[in-house]
Coordinates of C-alpha atoms in Angstrom, one line a residue:
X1 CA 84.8 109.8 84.7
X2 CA 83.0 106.7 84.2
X3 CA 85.9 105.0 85.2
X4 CA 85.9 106.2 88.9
X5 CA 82.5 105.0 89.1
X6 CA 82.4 101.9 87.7
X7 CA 84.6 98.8 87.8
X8 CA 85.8 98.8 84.4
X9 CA 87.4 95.0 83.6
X10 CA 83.6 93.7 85.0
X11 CA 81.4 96.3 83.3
X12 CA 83.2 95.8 79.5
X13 CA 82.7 92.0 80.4
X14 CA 79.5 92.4 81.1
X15 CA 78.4 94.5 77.8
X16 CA 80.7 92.2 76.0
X17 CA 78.6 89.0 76.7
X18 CA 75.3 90.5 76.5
X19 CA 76.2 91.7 72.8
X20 CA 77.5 87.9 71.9
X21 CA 74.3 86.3 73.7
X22 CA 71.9 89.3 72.3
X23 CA 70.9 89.8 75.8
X24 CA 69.8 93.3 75.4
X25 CA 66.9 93.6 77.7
X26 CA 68.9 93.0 80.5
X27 CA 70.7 96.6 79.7
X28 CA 67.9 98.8 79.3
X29 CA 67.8 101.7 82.2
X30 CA 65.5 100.0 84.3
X31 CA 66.8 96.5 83.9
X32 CA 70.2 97.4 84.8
X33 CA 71.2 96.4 88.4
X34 CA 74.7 97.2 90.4
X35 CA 76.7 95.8 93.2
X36 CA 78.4 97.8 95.4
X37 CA 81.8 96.7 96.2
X38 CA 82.7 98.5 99.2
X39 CA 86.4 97.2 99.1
X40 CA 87.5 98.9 95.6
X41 CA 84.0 101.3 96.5
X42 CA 83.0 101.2 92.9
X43 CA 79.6 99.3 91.0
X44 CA 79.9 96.2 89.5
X45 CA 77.1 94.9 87.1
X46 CA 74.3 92.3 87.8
X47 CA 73.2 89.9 85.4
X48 CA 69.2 90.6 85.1
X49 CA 66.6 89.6 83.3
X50 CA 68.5 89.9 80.2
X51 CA 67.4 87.0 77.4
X52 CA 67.4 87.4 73.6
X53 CA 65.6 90.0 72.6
X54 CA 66.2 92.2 69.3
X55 CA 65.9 95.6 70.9
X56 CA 69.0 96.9 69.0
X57 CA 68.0 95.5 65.9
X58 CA 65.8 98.5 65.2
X59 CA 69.3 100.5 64.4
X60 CA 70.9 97.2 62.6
X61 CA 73.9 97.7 65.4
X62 CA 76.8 94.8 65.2
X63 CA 76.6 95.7 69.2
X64 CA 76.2 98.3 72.2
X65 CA 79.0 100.6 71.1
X66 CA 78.2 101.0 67.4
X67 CA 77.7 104.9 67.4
X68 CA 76.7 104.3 70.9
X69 CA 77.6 108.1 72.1
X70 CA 75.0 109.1 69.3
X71 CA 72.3 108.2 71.5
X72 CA 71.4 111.0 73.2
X73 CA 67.7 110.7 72.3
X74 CA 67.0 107.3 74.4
X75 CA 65.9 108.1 78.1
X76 CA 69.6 106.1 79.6
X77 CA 71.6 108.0 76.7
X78 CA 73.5 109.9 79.3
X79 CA 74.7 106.8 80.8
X80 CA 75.9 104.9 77.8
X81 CA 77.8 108.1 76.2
X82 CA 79.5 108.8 78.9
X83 CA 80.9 105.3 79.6
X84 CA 81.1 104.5 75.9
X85 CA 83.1 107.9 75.5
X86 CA 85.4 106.7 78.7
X87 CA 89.1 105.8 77.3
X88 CA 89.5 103.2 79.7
X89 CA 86.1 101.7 79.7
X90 CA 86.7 101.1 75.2
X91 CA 89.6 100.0 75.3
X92 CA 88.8 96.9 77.6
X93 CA 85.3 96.5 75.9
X94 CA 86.4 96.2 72.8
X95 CA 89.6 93.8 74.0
X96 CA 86.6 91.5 75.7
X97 CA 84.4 91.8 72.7
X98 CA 86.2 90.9 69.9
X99 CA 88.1 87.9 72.6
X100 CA 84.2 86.8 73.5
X101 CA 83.6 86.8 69.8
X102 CA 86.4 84.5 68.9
X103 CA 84.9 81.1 67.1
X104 CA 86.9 78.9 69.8
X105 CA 85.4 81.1 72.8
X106 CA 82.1 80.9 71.8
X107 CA 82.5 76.8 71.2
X108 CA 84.1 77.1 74.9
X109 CA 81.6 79.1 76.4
X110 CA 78.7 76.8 74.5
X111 CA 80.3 73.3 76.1
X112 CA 81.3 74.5 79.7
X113 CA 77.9 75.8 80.2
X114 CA 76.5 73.0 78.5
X115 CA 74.5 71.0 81.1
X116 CA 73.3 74.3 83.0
X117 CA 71.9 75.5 79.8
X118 CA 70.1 71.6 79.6
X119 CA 68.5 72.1 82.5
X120 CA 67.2 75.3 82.2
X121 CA 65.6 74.6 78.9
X122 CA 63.8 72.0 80.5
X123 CA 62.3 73.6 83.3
X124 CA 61.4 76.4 80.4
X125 CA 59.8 73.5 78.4
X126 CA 57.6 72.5 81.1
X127 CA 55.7 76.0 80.5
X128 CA 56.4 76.0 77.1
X129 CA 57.2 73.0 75.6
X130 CA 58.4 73.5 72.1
X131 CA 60.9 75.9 73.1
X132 CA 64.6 75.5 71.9
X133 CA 68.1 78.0 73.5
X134 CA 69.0 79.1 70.3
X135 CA 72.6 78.2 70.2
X136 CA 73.1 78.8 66.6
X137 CA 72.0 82.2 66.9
X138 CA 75.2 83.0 69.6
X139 CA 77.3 81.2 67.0
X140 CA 76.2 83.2 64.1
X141 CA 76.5 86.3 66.6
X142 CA 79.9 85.4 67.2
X143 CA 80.7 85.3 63.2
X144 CA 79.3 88.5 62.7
X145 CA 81.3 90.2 65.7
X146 CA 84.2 89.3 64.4
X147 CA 83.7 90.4 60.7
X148 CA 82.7 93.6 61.5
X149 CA 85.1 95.2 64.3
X150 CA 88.2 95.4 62.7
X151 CA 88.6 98.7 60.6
X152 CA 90.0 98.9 56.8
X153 CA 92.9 100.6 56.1
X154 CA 92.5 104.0 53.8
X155 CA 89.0 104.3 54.5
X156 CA 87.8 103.5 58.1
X157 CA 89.9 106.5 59.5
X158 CA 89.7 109.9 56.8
X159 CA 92.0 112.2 57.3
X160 CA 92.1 115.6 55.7
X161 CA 94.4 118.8 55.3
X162 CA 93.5 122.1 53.5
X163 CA 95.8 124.6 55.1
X164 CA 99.4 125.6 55.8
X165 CA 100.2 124.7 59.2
X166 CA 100.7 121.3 60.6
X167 CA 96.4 120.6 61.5
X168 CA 94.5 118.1 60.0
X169 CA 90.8 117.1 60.5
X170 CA 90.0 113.6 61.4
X171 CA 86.5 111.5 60.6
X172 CA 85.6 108.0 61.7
X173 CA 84.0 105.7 59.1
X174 CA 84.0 102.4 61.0
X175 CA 81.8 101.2 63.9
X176 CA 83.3 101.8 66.7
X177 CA 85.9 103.8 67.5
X178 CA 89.9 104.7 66.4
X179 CA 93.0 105.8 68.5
X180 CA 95.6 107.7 66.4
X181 CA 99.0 106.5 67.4
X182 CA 101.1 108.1 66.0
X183 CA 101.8 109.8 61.7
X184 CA 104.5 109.8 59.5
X185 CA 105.5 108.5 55.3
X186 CA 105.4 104.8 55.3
X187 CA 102.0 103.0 54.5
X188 CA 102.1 99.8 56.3
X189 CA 105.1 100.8 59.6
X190 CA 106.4 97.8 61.7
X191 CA 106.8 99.9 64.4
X192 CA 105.6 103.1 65.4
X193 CA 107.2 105.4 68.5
X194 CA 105.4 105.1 72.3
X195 CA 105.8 108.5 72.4
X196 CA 103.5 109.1 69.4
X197 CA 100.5 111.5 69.9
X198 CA 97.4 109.9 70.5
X199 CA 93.8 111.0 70.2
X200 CA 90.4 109.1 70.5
X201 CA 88.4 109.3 67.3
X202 CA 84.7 108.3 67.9
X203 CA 82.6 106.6 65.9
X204 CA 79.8 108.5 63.5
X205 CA 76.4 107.4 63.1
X206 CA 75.5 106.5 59.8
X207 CA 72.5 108.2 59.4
X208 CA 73.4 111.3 61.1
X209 CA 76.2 114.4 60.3
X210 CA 79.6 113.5 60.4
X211 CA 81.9 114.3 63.5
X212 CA 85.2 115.9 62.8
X213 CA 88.4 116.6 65.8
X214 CA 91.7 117.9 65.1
X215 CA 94.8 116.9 65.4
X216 CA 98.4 118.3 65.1
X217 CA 100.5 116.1 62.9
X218 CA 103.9 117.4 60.7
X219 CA 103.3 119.4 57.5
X220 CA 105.9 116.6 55.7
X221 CA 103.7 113.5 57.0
X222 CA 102.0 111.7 54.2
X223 CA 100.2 109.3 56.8
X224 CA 98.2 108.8 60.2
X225 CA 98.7 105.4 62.0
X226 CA 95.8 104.0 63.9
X227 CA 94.6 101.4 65.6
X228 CA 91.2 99.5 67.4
X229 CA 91.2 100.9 71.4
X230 CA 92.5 97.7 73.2
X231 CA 94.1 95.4 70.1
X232 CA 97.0 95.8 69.0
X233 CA 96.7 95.5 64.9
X234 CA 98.0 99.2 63.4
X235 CA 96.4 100.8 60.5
X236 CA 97.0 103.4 57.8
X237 CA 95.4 106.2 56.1
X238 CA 96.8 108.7 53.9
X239 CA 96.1 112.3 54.3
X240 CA 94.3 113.9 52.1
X241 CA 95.5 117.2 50.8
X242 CA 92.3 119.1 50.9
X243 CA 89.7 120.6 53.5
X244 CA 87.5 118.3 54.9
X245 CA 84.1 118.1 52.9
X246 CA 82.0 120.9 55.0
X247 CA 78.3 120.1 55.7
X248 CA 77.6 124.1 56.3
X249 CA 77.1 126.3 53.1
X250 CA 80.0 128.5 53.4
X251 CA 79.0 130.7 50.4
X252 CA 78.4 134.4 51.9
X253 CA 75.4 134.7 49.7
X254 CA 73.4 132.0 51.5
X255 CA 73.7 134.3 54.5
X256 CA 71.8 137.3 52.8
X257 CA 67.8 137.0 51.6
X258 CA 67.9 137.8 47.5
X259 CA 65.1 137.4 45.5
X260 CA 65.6 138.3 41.9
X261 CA 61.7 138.6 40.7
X262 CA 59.0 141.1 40.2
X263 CA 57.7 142.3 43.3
X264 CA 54.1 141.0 42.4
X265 CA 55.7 137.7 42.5
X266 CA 55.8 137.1 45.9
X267 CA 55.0 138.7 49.2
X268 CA 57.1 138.9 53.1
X269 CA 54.9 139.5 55.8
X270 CA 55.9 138.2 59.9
X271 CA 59.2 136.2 58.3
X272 CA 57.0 134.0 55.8
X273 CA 57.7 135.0 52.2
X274 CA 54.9 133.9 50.0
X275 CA 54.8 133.0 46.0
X276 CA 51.8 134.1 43.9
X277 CA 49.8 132.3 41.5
X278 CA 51.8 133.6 37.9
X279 CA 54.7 132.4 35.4
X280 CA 57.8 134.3 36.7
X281 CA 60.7 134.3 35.1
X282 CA 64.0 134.1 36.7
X283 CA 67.6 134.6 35.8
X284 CA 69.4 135.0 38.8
X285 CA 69.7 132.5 42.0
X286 CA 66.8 132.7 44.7
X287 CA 68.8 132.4 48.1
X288 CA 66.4 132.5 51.4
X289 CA 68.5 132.3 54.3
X290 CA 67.5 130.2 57.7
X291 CA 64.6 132.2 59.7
X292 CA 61.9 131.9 56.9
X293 CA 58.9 129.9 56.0
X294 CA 58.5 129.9 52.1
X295 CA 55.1 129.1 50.9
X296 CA 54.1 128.5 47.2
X297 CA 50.9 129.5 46.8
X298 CA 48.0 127.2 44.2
X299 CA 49.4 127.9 40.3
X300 CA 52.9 129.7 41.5
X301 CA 55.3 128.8 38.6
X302 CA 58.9 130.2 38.1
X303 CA 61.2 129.5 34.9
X304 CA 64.8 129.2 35.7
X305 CA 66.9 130.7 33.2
X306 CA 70.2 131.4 32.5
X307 CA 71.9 129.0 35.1
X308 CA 69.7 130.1 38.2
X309 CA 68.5 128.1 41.2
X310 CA 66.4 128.0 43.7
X311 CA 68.4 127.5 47.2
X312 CA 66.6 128.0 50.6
X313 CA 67.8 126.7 54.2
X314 CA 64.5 127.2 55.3
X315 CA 61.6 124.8 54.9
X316 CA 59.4 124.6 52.2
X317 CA 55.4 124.5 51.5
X318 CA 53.6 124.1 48.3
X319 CA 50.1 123.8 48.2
X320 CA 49.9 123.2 45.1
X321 CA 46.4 121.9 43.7
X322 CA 45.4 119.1 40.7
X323 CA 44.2 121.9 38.8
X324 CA 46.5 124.7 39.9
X325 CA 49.9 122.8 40.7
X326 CA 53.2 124.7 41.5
X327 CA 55.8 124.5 38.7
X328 CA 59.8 124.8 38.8
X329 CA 60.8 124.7 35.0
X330 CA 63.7 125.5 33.2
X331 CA 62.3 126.8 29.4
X332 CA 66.2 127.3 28.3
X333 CA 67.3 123.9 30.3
X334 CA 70.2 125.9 31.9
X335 CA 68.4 126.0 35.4
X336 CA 70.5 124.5 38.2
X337 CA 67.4 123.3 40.4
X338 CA 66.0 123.5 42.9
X339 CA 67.6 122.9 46.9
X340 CA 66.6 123.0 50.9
X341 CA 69.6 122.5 52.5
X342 CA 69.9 122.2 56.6
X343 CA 66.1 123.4 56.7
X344 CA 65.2 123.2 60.5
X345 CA 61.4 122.5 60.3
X346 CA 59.9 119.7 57.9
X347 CA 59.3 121.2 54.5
X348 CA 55.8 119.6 52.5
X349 CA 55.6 119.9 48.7
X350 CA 51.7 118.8 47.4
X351 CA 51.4 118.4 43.9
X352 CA 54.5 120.4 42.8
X353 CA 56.3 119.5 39.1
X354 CA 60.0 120.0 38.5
X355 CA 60.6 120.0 34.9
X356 CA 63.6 120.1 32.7
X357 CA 66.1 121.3 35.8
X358 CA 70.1 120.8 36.0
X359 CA 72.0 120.9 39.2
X360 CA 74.5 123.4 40.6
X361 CA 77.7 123.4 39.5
X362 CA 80.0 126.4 41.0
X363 CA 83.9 125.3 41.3
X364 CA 83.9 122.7 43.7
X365 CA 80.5 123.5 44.8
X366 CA 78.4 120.2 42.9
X367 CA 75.5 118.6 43.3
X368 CA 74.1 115.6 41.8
X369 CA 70.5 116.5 42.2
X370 CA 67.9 118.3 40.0
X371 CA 65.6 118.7 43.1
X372 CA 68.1 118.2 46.8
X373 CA 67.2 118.1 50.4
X374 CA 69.9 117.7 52.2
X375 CA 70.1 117.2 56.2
X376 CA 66.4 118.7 55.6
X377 CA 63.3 116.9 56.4
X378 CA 60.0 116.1 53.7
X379 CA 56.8 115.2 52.8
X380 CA 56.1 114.8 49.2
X381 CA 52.6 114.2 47.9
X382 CA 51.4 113.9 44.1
X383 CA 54.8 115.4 42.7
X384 CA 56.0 114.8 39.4
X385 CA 60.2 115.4 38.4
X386 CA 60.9 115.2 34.9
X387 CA 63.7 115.4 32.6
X388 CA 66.1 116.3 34.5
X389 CA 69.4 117.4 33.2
X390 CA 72.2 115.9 35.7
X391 CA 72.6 113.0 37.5
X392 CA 69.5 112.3 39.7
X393 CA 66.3 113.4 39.6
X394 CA 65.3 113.8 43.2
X395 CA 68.5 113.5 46.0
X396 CA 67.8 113.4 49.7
X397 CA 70.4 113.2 52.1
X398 CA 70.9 112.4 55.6
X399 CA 67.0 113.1 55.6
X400 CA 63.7 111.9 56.9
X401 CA 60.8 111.6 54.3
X402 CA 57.8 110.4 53.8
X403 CA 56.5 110.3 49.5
X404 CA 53.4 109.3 48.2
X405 CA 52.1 109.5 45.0
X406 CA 54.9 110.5 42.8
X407 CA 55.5 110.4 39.5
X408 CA 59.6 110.5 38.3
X409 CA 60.5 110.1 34.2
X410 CA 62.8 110.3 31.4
X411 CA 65.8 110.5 34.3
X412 CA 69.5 111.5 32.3
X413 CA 70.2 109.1 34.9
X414 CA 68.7 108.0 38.3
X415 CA 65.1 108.7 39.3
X416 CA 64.9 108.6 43.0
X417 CA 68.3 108.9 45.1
X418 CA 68.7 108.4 49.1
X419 CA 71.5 108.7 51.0
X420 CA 71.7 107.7 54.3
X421 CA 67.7 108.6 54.8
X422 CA 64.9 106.8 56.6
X423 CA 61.8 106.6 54.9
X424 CA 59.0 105.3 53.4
X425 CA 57.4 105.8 49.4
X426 CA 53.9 104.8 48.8
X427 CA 52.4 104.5 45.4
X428 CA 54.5 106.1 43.3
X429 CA 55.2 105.8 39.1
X430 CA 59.1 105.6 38.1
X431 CA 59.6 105.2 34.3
X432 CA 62.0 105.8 31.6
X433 CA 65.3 106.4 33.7
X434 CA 68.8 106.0 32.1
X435 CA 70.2 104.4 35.1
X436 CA 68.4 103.3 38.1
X437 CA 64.7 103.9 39.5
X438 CA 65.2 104.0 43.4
X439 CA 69.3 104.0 44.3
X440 CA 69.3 103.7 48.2
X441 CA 72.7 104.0 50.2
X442 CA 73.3 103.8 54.0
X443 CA 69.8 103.9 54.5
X444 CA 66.7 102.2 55.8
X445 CA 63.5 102.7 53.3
X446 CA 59.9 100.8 52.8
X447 CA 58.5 100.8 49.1
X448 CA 54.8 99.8 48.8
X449 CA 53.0 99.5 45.9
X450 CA 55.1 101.6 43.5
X451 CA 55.6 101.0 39.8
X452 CA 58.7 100.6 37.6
X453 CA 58.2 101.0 33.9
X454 CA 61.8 100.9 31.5
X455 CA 64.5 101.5 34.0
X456 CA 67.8 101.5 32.2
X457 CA 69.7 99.6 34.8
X458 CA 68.2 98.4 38.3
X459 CA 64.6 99.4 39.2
X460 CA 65.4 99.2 43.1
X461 CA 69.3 99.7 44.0
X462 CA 70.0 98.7 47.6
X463 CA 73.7 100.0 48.7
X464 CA 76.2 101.0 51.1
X465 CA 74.6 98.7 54.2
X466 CA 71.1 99.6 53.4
X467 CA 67.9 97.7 54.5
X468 CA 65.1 98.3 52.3
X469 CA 61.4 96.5 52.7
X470 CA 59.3 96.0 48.9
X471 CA 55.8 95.5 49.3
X472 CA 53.3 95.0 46.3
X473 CA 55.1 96.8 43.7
X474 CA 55.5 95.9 39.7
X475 CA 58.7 95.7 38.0
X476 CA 57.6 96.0 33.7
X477 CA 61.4 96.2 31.9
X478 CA 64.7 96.8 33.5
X479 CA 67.8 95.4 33.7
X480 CA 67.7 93.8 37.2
X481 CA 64.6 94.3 39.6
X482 CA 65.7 94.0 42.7
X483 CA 69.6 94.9 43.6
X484 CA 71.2 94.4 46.7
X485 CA 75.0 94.8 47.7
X486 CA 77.6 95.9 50.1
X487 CA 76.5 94.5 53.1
X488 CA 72.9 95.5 52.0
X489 CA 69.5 93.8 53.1
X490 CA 66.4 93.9 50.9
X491 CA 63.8 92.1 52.1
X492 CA 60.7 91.5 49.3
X493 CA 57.6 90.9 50.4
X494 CA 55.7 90.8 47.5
X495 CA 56.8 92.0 44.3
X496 CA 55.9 90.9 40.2
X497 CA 58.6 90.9 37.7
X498 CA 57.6 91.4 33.9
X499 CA 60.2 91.2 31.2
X500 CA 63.3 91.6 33.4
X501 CA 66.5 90.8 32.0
X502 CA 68.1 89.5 35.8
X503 CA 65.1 89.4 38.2
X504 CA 67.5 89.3 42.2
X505 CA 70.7 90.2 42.0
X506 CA 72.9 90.3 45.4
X507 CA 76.7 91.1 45.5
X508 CA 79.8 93.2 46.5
X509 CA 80.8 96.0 44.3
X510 CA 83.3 97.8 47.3
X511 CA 85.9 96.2 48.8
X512 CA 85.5 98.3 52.2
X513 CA 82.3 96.8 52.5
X514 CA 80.6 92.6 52.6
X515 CA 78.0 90.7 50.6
X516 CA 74.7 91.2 50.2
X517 CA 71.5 89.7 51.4
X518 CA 67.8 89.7 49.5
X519 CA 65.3 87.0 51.3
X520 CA 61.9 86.8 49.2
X521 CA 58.7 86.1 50.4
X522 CA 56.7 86.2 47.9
X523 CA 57.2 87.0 43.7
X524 CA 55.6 86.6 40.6
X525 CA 57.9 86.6 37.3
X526 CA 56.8 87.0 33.7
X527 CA 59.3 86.7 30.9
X528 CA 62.6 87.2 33.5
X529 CA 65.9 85.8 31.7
X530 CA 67.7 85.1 35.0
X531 CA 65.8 84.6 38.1
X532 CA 68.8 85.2 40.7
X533 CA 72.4 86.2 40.2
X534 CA 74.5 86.3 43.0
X535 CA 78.4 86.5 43.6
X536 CA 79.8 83.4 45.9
X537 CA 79.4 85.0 49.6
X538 CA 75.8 87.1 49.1
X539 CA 72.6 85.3 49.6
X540 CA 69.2 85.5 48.0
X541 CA 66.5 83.3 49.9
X542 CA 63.3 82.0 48.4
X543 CA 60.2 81.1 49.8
X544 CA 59.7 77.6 51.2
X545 CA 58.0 75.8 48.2

């Protein structure tokens, strides 16, 4: 384990001070530098070359062991999973963190280092002489430390039970990670036996599928008992009396290739099934398994009738054309869309419409979606989704996309929904939605140059710890241009407001979450009735007049 290799107490120090002092350079694999110690014969870190840098900033990480064991993909994620994944090694970091964090330790740390710090901006002066150590910045680190590590009751820990025997499935909401302590039927317990079982629970990454473990806890228990590796504060979450929300299709029928159409509608040859240029009418569900590359041919159009969909968890192409685009309609408005679900190559949809669709709704099986991908990456190019039946017009979830030139309208409700997706949407047309335009949660988006026409609530929602970057866009009726709440960052670089009853609007709606941020650079308004609305926390900066 890492904790026969490394000297624990100086190691969670060490990662503990460089997250207060944003010292992240110093940690990167070929910065980091080790002692030796040949009397306890285990490595002790060495402070190098580490000064302010925003390397972690890219994920919008509180600090280092934010979903650290989620790194994989980074070339020293080996080394920071294992040791963030280390029992021993979390429990002290997070005891130094959150002590390093305090507002007196960083005041202490600040005045005994004091005239060390003096003289080394000078020296750094004489190279550069308007530079300033940025003291506030440690300060404001500090703050923001300290907010964020401790987890909520009821919702940081999820704990779920859908069978007759004593298991239940655990999921971790907050940062970092949770040790169960022990279960039982009071909410809020004084105490709570040592001899209680324990279990790690690691932290999820926000963008990325849920991690579940099991534990074994009394049928007659009503509640788990948790608390923060290393602090002693204990927390509660009731158990939920379901199966946990399962990110696999488990309907037998995704598992089985059925396509319910004329066979001069489409084609298989070498695993790639191929839909002609036609109307085609359909009245049962089109299921295409994983394994498949499904191409929609120039002027392919199917009619979904009589509450089918179209469901695939393979990717998607549709080369559609201006003059010959591809068409998903539903003549008798009882189709129930169309879905890629866990597609494992990117799909790419060029001028393809979606018209008059619902969403699936089969027992607890619901979507909210008229056109879904979910956990399934894609390109979008001169698409149009129209009056659509359910909820949203176009859902993406835990997905990577890239849309340009769209055109979404007459939404039942919202246009354009993401869910903890990275992206960006370029020139694109959203108009006439019941509720929102763009509704963005968990995730980290750039709009440039799109256009909002009569948006029935906000023309750009920013939720659920999203950061979202507006560039050049036009805002022409809605209720509130630009949203941003729940610990959400939405930074406007140019944007023009025309006839907007509240032009910025930052807040909290959820009490599990924070306020809100929206800094401006640069706006024109025409017409607006309120400029900014805020609640008393969130903040919405101006440019510098």
């Amino acid at each position: 384990t890492s904790s026969d290799i490394f000297d624990i107490e100086t190691t969670a120090k060490y990662y503990a001070i460089s997250d207060l002092m944003n010292a992240y350079h110093g940690v990167a694999w070929h910065n980091q530098r080790f002692y030796y110690n040949p009397v306890i014969r285990k490595l002790e870190p060495i402070g190098f070359d580490g000064f302010m840098t925003t390397e972690y900033d890219m994920n919008k990480r509180t600090c280092m062991g934010c979903a650290m064991t989620y790194e994989g993909k980074r070339a020293y994620g080996d080394y920071f999973k294992n040791l963030f994944r280390d029992s021993l090694f979390i429990r002290k970091y997070i005891e130094r963190l959150e002590f390093y964090s305090r507002p007196d330790e960083v005041n202490k740390l600040l005045e005994t280092f004091d005239s060390e710090i003096a003289v080394r901006e000078k020296m750094i002066q004489k190279e550069k002489a308007d530079y300033q150590f940025n003291r506030k910045s440690i300060t404001k680190k500090g703050r923001q430390i300290q907010s964020m590590i401790r987890p909520f009751d009821k919702t940081s820990l999820r704990a779920y039970r859908g069978n007759e025997n004593d298991d239940i499935q655990l999921t971790n909401y907050h940062i970092l990670p949770l040790e169960v302590i022990g279960s039982g039927n009071i909410e809020n317990p004084e105490k709570v036996s040592s001899n209680a079982q324990r279990k790690m629970v690691w932290s999820n990454h926000a963008l990325l599928k849920p991690e579940f473990c099991n534990i074994k806890i009394p049928r007659e228990h009503q509640y788990i008992y948790f608390q923060l590796p290393g602090l002693d504060a204990i927390y509660s979450s009731k158990i939920k009396n379901w199966s946990v929300p399962s990110s696999e299709v488990s309907m037998k029928f995704a598992k089985k290739l059925s396509i319910p159409l004329d066979n001069s509608a489409y084609e298989i040859r070498n695993n790639e099934i191929r839909f002609k240029p036609g109307i085609y009418s359909c009245t049962e569900r089109i299921v295409i398994p994983n394994g498949y590359r499904v191409v929609f041919e120039p002027g392919a159009q199917i009619d979904l009738k009589n509450k089918s969909y179209f469901f695939s968890q393979s990717s998607v192409q549709a080369y559609g054309t201006e003059k010959f685009p591809v068409k998903i309609t539903s003549t008798d408005q009882t189709g129930r869309g169309f879905h890629v679900v866990q597609s494992k190559g990117e799909s790419q949809l060029s001028h393809m419409y979606f018209d008059g669709l619902n969403t699936i709704n089969e027992g607890n099986w619901i979507y909210t979606g008229a056109v879904s991908f979910y956990e399934s990456d894609v390109k979008l190019t001169h698409c149009e989704f129209s009056n659509n039946l359910c909820e949203d017009g176009l859902n993406l979830i835990r997905s990577q996309f890239e849309i340009d030139h769209i055109k979404i309208r007459n939404t039942f409700a919202d246009g354009f929904d993401a869910d903890f997706c990275t992206g960006v949407v370029r020139n694109s047309h959203s108009f006439q939605t019941g509720n929102d335009a763009f509704d963005f949660s968990g995730s980290r988006v750039e709009i440039i140059n799109c256009v909002f026409n009569d948006i029935g609530d906000k023309a750009v929602s920013v939720g659920e710890q999203s950061t979202v970057w507006i560039e050049g866009s036009v805002v022409d009726k809605a209720d509130i241009g630009v949203a941003s709440k729940d610990l959400s960052v939405a930074i406007v670089k140019s944007i023009e407001l025309k006839n907007c009853d509240k032009g910025f609007s930052a807040y909290q709606k959820k009490p599990e979450y924070g306020p809100a941020t929206i800094t401006v650079q640069s706006f024109k308004e025409i017409n607006t009735k309120y400029l900014e609305v805020k609640d008393a926390k969130s903040k919405i900066n101006f440019p510098e007049k």
